[in-house]
PDB file of C-alpha atoms in Angstrom:
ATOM      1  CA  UNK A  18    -212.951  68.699-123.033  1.00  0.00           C
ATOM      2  CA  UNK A  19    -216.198  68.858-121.511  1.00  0.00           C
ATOM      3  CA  UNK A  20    -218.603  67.734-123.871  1.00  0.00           C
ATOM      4  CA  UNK A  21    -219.385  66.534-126.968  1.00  0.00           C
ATOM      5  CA  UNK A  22    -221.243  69.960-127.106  1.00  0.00           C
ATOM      6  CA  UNK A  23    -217.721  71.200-126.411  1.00  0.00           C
ATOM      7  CA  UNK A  24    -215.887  69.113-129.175  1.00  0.00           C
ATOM      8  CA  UNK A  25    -218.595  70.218-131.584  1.00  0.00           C
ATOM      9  CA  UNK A  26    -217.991  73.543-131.336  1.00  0.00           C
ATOM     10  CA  UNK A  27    -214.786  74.050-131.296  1.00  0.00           C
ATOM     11  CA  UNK A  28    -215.079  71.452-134.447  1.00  0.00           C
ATOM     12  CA  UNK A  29    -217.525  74.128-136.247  1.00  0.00           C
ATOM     13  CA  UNK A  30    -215.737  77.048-135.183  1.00  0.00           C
ATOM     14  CA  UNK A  31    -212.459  75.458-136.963  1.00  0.00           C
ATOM     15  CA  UNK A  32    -214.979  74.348-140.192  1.00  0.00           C
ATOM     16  CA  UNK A  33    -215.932  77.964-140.723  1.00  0.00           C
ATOM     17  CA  UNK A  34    -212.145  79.758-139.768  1.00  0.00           C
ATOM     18  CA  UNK A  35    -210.904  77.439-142.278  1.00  0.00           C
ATOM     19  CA  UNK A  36    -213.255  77.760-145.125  1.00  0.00           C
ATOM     20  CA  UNK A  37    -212.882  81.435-144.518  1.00  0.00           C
ATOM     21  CA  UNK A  38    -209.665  81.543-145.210  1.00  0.00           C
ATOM     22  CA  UNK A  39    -207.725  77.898-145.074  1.00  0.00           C
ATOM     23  CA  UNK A  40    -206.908  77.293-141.493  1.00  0.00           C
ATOM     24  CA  UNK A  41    -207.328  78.067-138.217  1.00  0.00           C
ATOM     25  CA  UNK A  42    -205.037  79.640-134.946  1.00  0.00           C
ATOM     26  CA  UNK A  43    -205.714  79.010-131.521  1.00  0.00           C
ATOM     27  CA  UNK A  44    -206.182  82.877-130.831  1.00  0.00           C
ATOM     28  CA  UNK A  45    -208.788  82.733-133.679  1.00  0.00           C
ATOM     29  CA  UNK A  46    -210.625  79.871-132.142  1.00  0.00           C
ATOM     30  CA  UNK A  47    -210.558  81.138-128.543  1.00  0.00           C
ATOM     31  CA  UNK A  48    -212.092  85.160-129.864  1.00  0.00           C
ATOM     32  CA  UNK A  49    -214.994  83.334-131.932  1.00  0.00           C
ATOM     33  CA  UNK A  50    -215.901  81.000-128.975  1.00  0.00           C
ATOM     34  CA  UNK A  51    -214.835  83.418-126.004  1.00  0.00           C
ATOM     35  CA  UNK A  52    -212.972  81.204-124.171  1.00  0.00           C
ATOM     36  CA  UNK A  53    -209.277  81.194-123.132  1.00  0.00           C
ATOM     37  CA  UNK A  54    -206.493  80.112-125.502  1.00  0.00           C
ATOM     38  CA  UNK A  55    -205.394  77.570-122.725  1.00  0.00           C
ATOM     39  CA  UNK A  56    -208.826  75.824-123.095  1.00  0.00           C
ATOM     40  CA  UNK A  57    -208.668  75.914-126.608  1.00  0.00           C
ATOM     41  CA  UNK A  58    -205.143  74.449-126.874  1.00  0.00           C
ATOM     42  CA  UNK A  59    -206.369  71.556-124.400  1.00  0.00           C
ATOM     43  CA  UNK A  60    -209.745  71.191-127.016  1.00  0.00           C
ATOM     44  CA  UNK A  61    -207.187  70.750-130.061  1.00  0.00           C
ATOM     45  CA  UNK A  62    -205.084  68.179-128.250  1.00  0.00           C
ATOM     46  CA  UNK A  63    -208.067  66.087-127.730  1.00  0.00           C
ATOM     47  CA  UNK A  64    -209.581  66.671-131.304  1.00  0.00           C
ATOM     48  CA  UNK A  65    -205.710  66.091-132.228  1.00  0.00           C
ATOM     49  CA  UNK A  66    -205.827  62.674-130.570  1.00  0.00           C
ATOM     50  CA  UNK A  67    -209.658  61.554-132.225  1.00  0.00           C
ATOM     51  CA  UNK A  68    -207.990  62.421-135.225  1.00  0.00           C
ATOM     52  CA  UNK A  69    -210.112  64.874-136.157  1.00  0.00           C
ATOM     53  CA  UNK A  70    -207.753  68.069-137.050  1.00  0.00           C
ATOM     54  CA  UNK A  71    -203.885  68.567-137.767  1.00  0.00           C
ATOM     55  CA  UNK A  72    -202.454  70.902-136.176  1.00  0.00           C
ATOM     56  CA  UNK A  73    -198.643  72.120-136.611  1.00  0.00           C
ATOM     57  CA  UNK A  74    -196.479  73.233-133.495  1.00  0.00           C
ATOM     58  CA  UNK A  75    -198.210  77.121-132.530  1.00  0.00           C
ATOM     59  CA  UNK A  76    -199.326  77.091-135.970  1.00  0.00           C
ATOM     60  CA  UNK A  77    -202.046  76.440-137.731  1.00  0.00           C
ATOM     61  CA  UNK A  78    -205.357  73.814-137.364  1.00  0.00           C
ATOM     62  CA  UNK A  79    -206.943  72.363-140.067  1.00  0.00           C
ATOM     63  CA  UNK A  80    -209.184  69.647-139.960  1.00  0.00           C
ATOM     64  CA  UNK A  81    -208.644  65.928-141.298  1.00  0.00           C
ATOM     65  CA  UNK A  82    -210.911  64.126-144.123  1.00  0.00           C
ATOM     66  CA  UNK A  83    -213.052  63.129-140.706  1.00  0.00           C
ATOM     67  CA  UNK A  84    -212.828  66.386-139.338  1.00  0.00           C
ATOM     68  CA  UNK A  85    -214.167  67.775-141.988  1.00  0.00           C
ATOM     69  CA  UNK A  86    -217.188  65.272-142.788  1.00  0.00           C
ATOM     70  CA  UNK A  87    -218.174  65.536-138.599  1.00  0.00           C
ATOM     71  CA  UNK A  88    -218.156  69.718-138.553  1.00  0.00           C
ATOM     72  CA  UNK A  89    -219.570  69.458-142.020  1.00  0.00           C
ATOM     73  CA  UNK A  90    -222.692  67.960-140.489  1.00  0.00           C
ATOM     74  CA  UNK A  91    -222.763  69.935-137.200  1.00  0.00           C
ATOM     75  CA  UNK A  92    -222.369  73.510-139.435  1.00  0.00           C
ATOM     76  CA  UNK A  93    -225.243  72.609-142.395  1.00  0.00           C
ATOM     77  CA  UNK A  94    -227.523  70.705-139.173  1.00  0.00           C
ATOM     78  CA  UNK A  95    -226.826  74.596-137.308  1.00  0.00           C
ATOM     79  CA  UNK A  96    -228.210  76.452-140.677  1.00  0.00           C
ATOM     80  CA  UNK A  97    -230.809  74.191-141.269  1.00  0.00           C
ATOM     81  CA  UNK A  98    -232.668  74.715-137.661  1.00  0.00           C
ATOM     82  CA  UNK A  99    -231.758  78.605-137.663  1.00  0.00           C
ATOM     83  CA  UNK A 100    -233.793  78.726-141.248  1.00  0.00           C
ATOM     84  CA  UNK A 101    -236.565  76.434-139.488  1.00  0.00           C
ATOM     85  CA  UNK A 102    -236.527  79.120-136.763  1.00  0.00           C
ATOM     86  CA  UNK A 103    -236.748  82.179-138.390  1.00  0.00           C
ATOM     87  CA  UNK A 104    -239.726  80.689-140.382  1.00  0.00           C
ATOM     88  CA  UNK A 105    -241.898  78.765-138.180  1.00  0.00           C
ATOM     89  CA  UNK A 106    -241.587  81.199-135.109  1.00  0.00           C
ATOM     90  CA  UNK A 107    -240.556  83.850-137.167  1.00  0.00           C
ATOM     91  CA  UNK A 108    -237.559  84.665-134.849  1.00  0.00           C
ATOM     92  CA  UNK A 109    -235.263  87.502-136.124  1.00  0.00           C
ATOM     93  CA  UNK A 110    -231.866  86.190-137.569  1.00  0.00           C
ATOM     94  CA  UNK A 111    -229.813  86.902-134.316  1.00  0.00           C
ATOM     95  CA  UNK A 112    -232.226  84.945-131.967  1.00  0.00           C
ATOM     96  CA  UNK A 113    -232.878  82.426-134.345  1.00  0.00           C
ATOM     97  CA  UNK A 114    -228.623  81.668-134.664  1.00  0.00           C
ATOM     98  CA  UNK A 115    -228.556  81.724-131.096  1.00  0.00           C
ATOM     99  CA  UNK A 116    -231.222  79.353-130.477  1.00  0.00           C
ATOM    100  CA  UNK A 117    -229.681  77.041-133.210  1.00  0.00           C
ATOM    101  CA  UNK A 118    -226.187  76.917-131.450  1.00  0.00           C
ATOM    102  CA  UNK A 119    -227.684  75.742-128.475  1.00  0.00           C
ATOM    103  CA  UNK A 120    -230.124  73.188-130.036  1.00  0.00           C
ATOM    104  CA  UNK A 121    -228.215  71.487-132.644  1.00  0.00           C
ATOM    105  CA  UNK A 122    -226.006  69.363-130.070  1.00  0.00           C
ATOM    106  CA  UNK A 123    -229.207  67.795-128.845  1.00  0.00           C
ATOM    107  CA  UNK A 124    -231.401  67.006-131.777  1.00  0.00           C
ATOM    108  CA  UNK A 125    -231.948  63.429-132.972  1.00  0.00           C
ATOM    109  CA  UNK A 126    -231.235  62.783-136.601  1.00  0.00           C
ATOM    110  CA  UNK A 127    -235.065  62.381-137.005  1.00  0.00           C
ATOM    111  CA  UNK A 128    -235.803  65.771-135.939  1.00  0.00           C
ATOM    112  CA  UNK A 129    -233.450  66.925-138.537  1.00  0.00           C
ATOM    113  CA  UNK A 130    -234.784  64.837-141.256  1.00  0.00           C
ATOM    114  CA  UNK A 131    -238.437  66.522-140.104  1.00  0.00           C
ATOM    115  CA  UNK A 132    -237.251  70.368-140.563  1.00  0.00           C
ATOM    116  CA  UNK A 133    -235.230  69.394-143.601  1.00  0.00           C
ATOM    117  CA  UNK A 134    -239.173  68.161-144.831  1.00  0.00           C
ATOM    118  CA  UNK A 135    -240.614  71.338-143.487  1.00  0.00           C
ATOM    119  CA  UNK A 136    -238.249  73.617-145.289  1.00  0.00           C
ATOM    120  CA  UNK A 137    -238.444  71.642-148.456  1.00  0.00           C
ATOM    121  CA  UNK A 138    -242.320  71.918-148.388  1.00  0.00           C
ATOM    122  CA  UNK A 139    -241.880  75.553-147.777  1.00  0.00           C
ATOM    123  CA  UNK A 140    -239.459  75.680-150.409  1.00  0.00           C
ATOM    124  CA  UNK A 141    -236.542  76.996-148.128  1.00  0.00           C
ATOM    125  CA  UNK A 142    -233.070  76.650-149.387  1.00  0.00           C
ATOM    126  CA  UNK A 143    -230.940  75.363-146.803  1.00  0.00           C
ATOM    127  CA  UNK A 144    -227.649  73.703-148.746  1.00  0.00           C
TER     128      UNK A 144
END
């Protein structure tokens, strides 16, 4: 892959297909993220390999105990700064999601700490 940008979205994207509904495909993966299924399958090989997701034979991706603990962060980081969005710049839900994708893979820890303060003071539910 890429980018850690890269592995951290196709770890999210896999996060959400499978707590929608248990696992994830390849063809699911590549629709969400637009991209091609060959890139995808070459993203799962490497997330395969950092141990990160199972993945049977054309079949179908779930994530390991790690897996799940990384794109856990990575998703509830994404919420948080769309919710810190939407209020502070009062950006509609759309922009604010979009700007969040993009962000979240280049925020420091602190930074999240600060907008989990900022949404607790304004007594935003974000878990």
């Amino acid at each position: 892959m890429a980018s850690n940008e890269s592995m951290e979205m196709y770890l999210e994207t896999v996060y959400i297909l499978e707590n929608s509904h248990g696992h994830a495909h390849v063809s699911e993966v590549a629709e969400r993220l637009e991209v091609s299924k060959p890139s995808v399958s070459k993203a799962m090989k490497q997330l395969r390999s950092q141990g990160l997701i199972d993945q049977e034979p054309y079949g179908s991706i779930t994530l390991t105990e790690e897996g799940r603990k990384i794109s856990g962060r990575i998703h509830k980081n994404h919420r948080i700064i769309t919710l810190f969005l939407q209020d502070s710049l009062k950006l509609d839900p759309v922009e604010a999601e979009e700007n969040a994708c993009r962000i979240e893979h280049v925020v420091s820890d602190e930074m999240v700490k600060g907008i989990k303060e900022y949404l607790k003071a304004k007594k935003i539910d974000f878990k």
